[in-house]
PDB file of C-alpha atoms in Angstrom:
ATOM      1  CA  MET A   1       0.493   0.061   0.024  1.00 41.00           C
ATOM      2  CA  ALA A   2       1.536   3.372  -1.018  1.00 48.00           C
ATOM      3  CA  ALA A   3       1.946   6.102   2.046  1.00 57.00           C
ATOM      4  CA  THR A   4       0.164   9.256   1.310  1.00 66.00           C
ATOM      5  CA  THR A   5       1.460  12.692   0.615  1.00 68.00           C
ATOM      6  CA  GLN A   6       0.002  13.369   4.380  1.00 69.00           C
ATOM      7  CA  GLN A   7       1.584  10.464   5.785  1.00 69.00           C
ATOM      8  CA  ARG A   8       4.890  11.175   4.397  1.00 69.00           C
ATOM      9  CA  GLN A   9       5.072  14.403   5.097  1.00 71.00           C
ATOM     10  CA  GLN A  10       4.095  12.915   9.031  1.00 73.00           C
ATOM     11  CA  GLU A  11       7.392  10.556   8.581  1.00 75.00           C
ATOM     12  CA  GLY A  12       9.877  13.112   7.566  1.00 77.00           C
ATOM     13  CA  LEU A  13       7.947  15.471  10.325  1.00 79.00           C
ATOM     14  CA  ASP A  14       9.339  12.408  12.961  1.00 81.00           C
ATOM     15  CA  PHE A  15      12.393  11.535  11.444  1.00 77.00           C
ATOM     16  CA  PHE A  16      13.287  15.377  11.848  1.00 79.00           C
ATOM     17  CA  THR A  17      12.169  15.469  15.260  1.00 81.00           C
ATOM     18  CA  THR A  18      14.139  12.479  16.230  1.00 80.00           C
ATOM     19  CA  THR A  19      17.348  14.425  14.989  1.00 80.00           C
ATOM     20  CA  CYS A  20      16.850  17.077  17.037  1.00 79.00           C
ATOM     21  CA  ILE A  21      16.404  14.953  20.026  1.00 78.00           C
ATOM     22  CA  LYS A  22      19.684  13.369  19.098  1.00 79.00           C
ATOM     23  CA  ASN A  23      21.524  16.404  17.965  1.00 78.00           C
ATOM     24  CA  TYR A  24      20.178  18.035  21.468  1.00 78.00           C
ATOM     25  CA  VAL A  25      21.427  15.315  23.503  1.00 77.00           C
ATOM     26  CA  LYS A  26      24.751  14.474  22.223  1.00 78.00           C
ATOM     27  CA  ALA A  27      25.498  18.690  22.526  1.00 78.00           C
ATOM     28  CA  PHE A  28      23.939  19.017  25.320  1.00 77.00           C
ATOM     29  CA  PRO A  29      24.286  15.473  27.670  1.00 76.00           C
ATOM     30  CA  ASN A  30      24.192  17.148  31.617  1.00 79.00           C
ATOM     31  CA  GLU A  31      20.695  18.838  30.515  1.00 77.00           C
ATOM     32  CA  ARG A  32      17.446  17.408  31.119  1.00 75.00           C
ATOM     33  CA  THR A  33      15.019  19.105  29.163  1.00 73.00           C
ATOM     34  CA  PRO A  34      11.734  17.475  29.271  1.00 75.00           C
ATOM     35  CA  CYS A  35      10.821  15.739  25.551  1.00 76.00           C
ATOM     36  CA  VAL A  36       7.402  16.782  25.400  1.00 76.00           C
ATOM     37  CA  LYS A  37       9.280  20.334  25.088  1.00 79.00           C
ATOM     38  CA  LEU A  38      12.173  19.494  22.946  1.00 77.00           C
ATOM     39  CA  THR A  39       9.611  18.103  20.431  1.00 80.00           C
ATOM     40  CA  LYS A  40       7.250  21.396  20.394  1.00 82.00           C
ATOM     41  CA  LEU A  41      10.312  23.259  19.773  1.00 82.00           C
ATOM     42  CA  CYS A  42      10.967  21.108  16.738  1.00 81.00           C
ATOM     43  CA  LYS A  43       7.560  21.125  15.285  1.00 82.00           C
ATOM     44  CA  ASP A  44       7.765  24.470  15.403  1.00 84.00           C
ATOM     45  CA  GLN A  45      11.083  24.364  13.595  1.00 83.00           C
ATOM     46  CA  TRP A  46       9.207  22.597  11.167  1.00 82.00           C
ATOM     47  CA  LYS A  47       6.310  24.934  10.512  1.00 83.00           C
ATOM     48  CA  GLY A  48       8.902  27.419   9.246  1.00 83.00           C
ATOM     49  CA  MET A  49      11.431  25.403   7.277  1.00 82.00           C
ATOM     50  CA  ALA A  50      11.160  25.893   3.795  1.00 83.00           C
ATOM     51  CA  ALA A  51       9.407  22.998   1.713  1.00 81.00           C
ATOM     52  CA  ALA A  52      12.486  21.870  -0.586  1.00 79.00           C
ATOM     53  CA  THR A  53      14.194  21.360   3.285  1.00 79.00           C
ATOM     54  CA  LYS A  54      11.110  19.249   4.400  1.00 78.00           C
ATOM     55  CA  GLY A  55      11.631  17.731   1.123  1.00 78.00           C
ATOM     56  CA  GLN A  56      15.296  16.378   2.549  1.00 77.00           C
ATOM     57  CA  PHE A  57      13.814  14.671   5.501  1.00 76.00           C
ATOM     58  CA  VAL A  58      10.872  13.363   3.881  1.00 76.00           C
ATOM     59  CA  LYS A  59      13.311  11.668   1.662  1.00 75.00           C
ATOM     60  CA  MET A  60      15.785  10.617   3.834  1.00 74.00           C
ATOM     61  CA  ALA A  61      13.257   9.195   5.961  1.00 72.00           C
ATOM     62  CA  GLY A  62      12.100   7.104   3.795  1.00 67.00           C
ATOM     63  CA  LEU A  63      15.781   5.878   2.803  1.00 60.00           C
ATOM     64  CA  GLY A  64      16.750   3.957   6.543  1.00 52.00           C
ATOM     65  CA  LYS A  65      14.717   1.815   8.624  1.00 46.00           C
ATOM     66  CA  PRO A  66      11.532   3.449  10.502  1.00 45.00           C
ATOM     67  CA  TYR A  67      13.073   5.040  13.823  1.00 45.00           C
ATOM     68  CA  ILE A  68      10.785   3.148  15.753  1.00 51.00           C
ATOM     69  CA  GLU A  69       9.829  -0.224  14.485  1.00 50.00           C
ATOM     70  CA  ARG A  70       6.444  -0.825  14.763  1.00 53.00           C
ATOM     71  CA  PRO A  71       4.377  -3.355  14.472  1.00 53.00           C
ATOM     72  CA  PRO A  72       1.750  -3.847  11.138  1.00 56.00           C
ATOM     73  CA  ASP A  73      -1.360  -2.885  13.640  1.00 58.00           C
ATOM     74  CA  HIS A  74       0.548  -0.425  15.924  1.00 60.00           C
ATOM     75  CA  ARG A  75      -2.748   0.911  17.623  1.00 66.00           C
ATOM     76  CA  THR A  76      -5.071   0.047  20.755  1.00 71.00           C
ATOM     77  CA  TYR A  77      -8.668   0.914  21.458  1.00 78.00           C
ATOM     78  CA  ARG A  78      -9.680   1.847  24.952  1.00 83.00           C
ATOM     79  CA  PRO A  79     -12.836  -0.555  24.800  1.00 88.00           C
ATOM     80  CA  ALA A  80     -16.528   0.611  25.195  1.00 88.00           C
ATOM     81  CA  ASN A  81     -17.772   0.616  28.544  1.00 91.00           C
ATOM     82  CA  PRO A  82     -20.907  -1.701  29.691  1.00 92.00           C
ATOM     83  CA  TYR A  83     -23.534   1.200  28.959  1.00 91.00           C
ATOM     84  CA  CYS A  84     -22.152   1.764  25.230  1.00 88.00           C
ATOM     85  CA  ARG A  85     -22.508  -1.399  24.859  1.00 89.00           C
ATOM     86  CA  PHE A  86     -26.019  -1.315  25.750  1.00 90.00           C
ATOM     87  CA  VAL A  87     -26.702   1.181  23.290  1.00 86.00           C
ATOM     88  CA  ARG A  88     -24.957   0.007  20.508  1.00 84.00           C
ATOM     89  CA  GLU A  89     -26.932  -3.489  20.818  1.00 85.00           C
ATOM     90  CA  TYR A  90     -30.638  -1.087  21.413  1.00 82.00           C
ATOM     91  CA  CYS A  91     -30.004   0.529  18.294  1.00 79.00           C
ATOM     92  CA  ALA A  92     -28.715  -2.506  16.428  1.00 77.00           C
ATOM     93  CA  ASN A  93     -31.501  -4.873  17.608  1.00 76.00           C
ATOM     94  CA  TRP A  94     -34.343  -2.719  17.146  1.00 70.00           C
ATOM     95  CA  GLY A  95     -33.032  -0.985  13.376  1.00 61.00           C
ATOM     96  CA  ASN A  96     -32.681   2.415  14.787  1.00 53.00           C
ATOM     97  CA  LYS A  97     -36.003   3.258  14.652  1.00 61.00           C
ATOM     98  CA  GLY A  98     -34.636   6.962  14.018  1.00 58.00           C
ATOM     99  CA  HIS A  99     -32.563   7.097  17.142  1.00 60.00           C
ATOM    100  CA  HIS A 100     -28.928   8.122  16.735  1.00 64.00           C
ATOM    101  CA  GLY A 101     -26.289  10.147  18.854  1.00 69.00           C
ATOM    102  CA  LEU A 102     -27.731  11.961  21.444  1.00 74.00           C
ATOM    103  CA  THR A 103     -31.701  10.415  21.305  1.00 76.00           C
ATOM    104  CA  ALA A 104     -30.048   7.330  20.884  1.00 76.00           C
ATOM    105  CA  ILE A 105     -28.452   8.236  24.212  1.00 78.00           C
ATOM    106  CA  GLN A 106     -31.750  10.184  25.808  1.00 81.00           C
ATOM    107  CA  VAL A 107     -34.148   6.926  24.739  1.00 82.00           C
ATOM    108  CA  CYS A 108     -31.581   4.023  26.166  1.00 85.00           C
ATOM    109  CA  GLY A 109     -30.433   5.783  29.564  1.00 88.00           C
ATOM    110  CA  PRO A 110     -33.965   5.627  31.326  1.00 91.00           C
ATOM    111  CA  LYS A 111     -33.864   1.765  30.280  1.00 90.00           C
ATOM    112  CA  TRP A 112     -30.231   1.066  31.143  1.00 92.00           C
ATOM    113  CA  LYS A 113     -31.200   2.808  34.559  1.00 93.00           C
ATOM    114  CA  ALA A 114     -34.283   0.255  34.744  1.00 94.00           C
ATOM    115  CA  LEU A 115     -31.992  -2.699  33.979  1.00 93.00           C
ATOM    116  CA  SER A 116     -31.614  -4.170  37.580  1.00 93.00           C
ATOM    117  CA  PRO A 117     -27.898  -5.961  37.897  1.00 93.00           C
ATOM    118  CA  GLU A 118     -28.060  -9.313  36.486  1.00 94.00           C
ATOM    119  CA  GLU A 119     -29.480  -7.702  33.510  1.00 93.00           C
ATOM    120  CA  ARG A 120     -26.357  -5.733  32.872  1.00 93.00           C
ATOM    121  CA  GLN A 121     -24.473  -8.399  34.205  1.00 95.00           C
ATOM    122  CA  PRO A 122     -23.451 -10.026  30.575  1.00 93.00           C
ATOM    123  CA  TYR A 123     -22.338  -6.539  29.256  1.00 94.00           C
ATOM    124  CA  ILE A 124     -20.268  -6.296  32.742  1.00 94.00           C
ATOM    125  CA  ALA A 125     -18.631  -9.004  31.478  1.00 95.00           C
ATOM    126  CA  GLU A 126     -18.140  -8.862  28.024  1.00 93.00           C
ATOM    127  CA  PHE A 127     -16.712  -5.761  28.886  1.00 94.00           C
ATOM    128  CA  LYS A 128     -13.928  -7.240  31.248  1.00 94.00           C
ATOM    129  CA  ALA A 129     -13.138  -9.491  28.689  1.00 92.00           C
ATOM    130  CA  ASP A 130     -12.404  -6.592  26.253  1.00 91.00           C
ATOM    131  CA  LEU A 131     -10.777  -4.509  29.094  1.00 92.00           C
ATOM    132  CA  ASP A 132      -8.331  -7.413  30.392  1.00 92.00           C
ATOM    133  CA  ARG A 133      -7.479  -8.172  25.934  1.00 89.00           C
ATOM    134  CA  TYR A 134      -6.894  -4.500  26.094  1.00 89.00           C
ATOM    135  CA  ASN A 135      -4.521  -3.971  28.946  1.00 90.00           C
ATOM    136  CA  GLU A 136      -2.559  -6.605  27.773  1.00 88.00           C
ATOM    137  CA  GLU A 137      -2.361  -5.307  24.459  1.00 83.00           C
ATOM    138  CA  LYS A 138      -1.172  -2.269  25.793  1.00 82.00           C
ATOM    139  CA  ARG A 139       1.464  -4.193  28.172  1.00 82.00           C
ATOM    140  CA  LYS A 140       3.180  -5.547  24.654  1.00 77.00           C
ATOM    141  CA  LEU A 141       2.898  -2.032  22.864  1.00 73.00           C
ATOM    142  CA  GLN A 142       4.462   0.097  25.573  1.00 72.00           C
ATOM    143  CA  SER A 143       7.211  -2.334  25.582  1.00 70.00           C
ATOM    144  CA  VAL A 144       7.848  -1.603  22.110  1.00 62.00           C
ATOM    145  CA  TYR A 145       7.535   1.971  22.741  1.00 60.00           C
ATOM    146  CA  LYS A 146       9.784   2.187  25.441  1.00 59.00           C
ATOM    147  CA  ARG A 147      12.252   4.580  25.405  1.00 50.00           C
ATOM    148  CA  SER A 148      16.138   4.534  25.902  1.00 40.00           C
ATOM    149  CA  ALA A 149      17.896   7.042  28.500  1.00 37.00           C
ATOM    150  CA  ASP A 150      19.858   7.818  25.437  1.00 40.00           C
ATOM    151  CA  ASP A 151      16.688   9.536  23.469  1.00 50.00           C
ATOM    152  CA  CYS A 152      15.251  12.531  25.616  1.00 48.00           C
ATOM    153  CA  ASP A 153      13.951  12.843  29.088  1.00 48.00           C
ATOM    154  CA  SER A 154       9.872  11.892  29.666  1.00 46.00           C
TER     155      SER A 154
END
């Protein structure tokens, strides 16, 4: 799948930011500047940069391996809470009947409150199982993205 122009621009910005931070750490080894602050400074510098210079960083980003090797599916999403699951199921089962967005929430709110704890249990159990999966994926991704002390202080 070919990268879009926006994706290539983002890769160039990422490469530029990484290069800036590494150069800063080399130049000032004893200074402890937060990584967030350095990233913001690099972004501001990127905004004022000429298009030709940005293009060079985009090319350099495409030449080597990515700075952080990401797994193919590198995102994980927090699971929907039990109430959101109930709303989704209600809208799906009842053909939405014109309920969407705020209307669906207004219709489902009283119905959710009227449910007994036993009736809510399937939604809660499904949420807890999904939350366990999410936390495991999050732990795996955090180990992939852990930064070394050489990169910057967070």
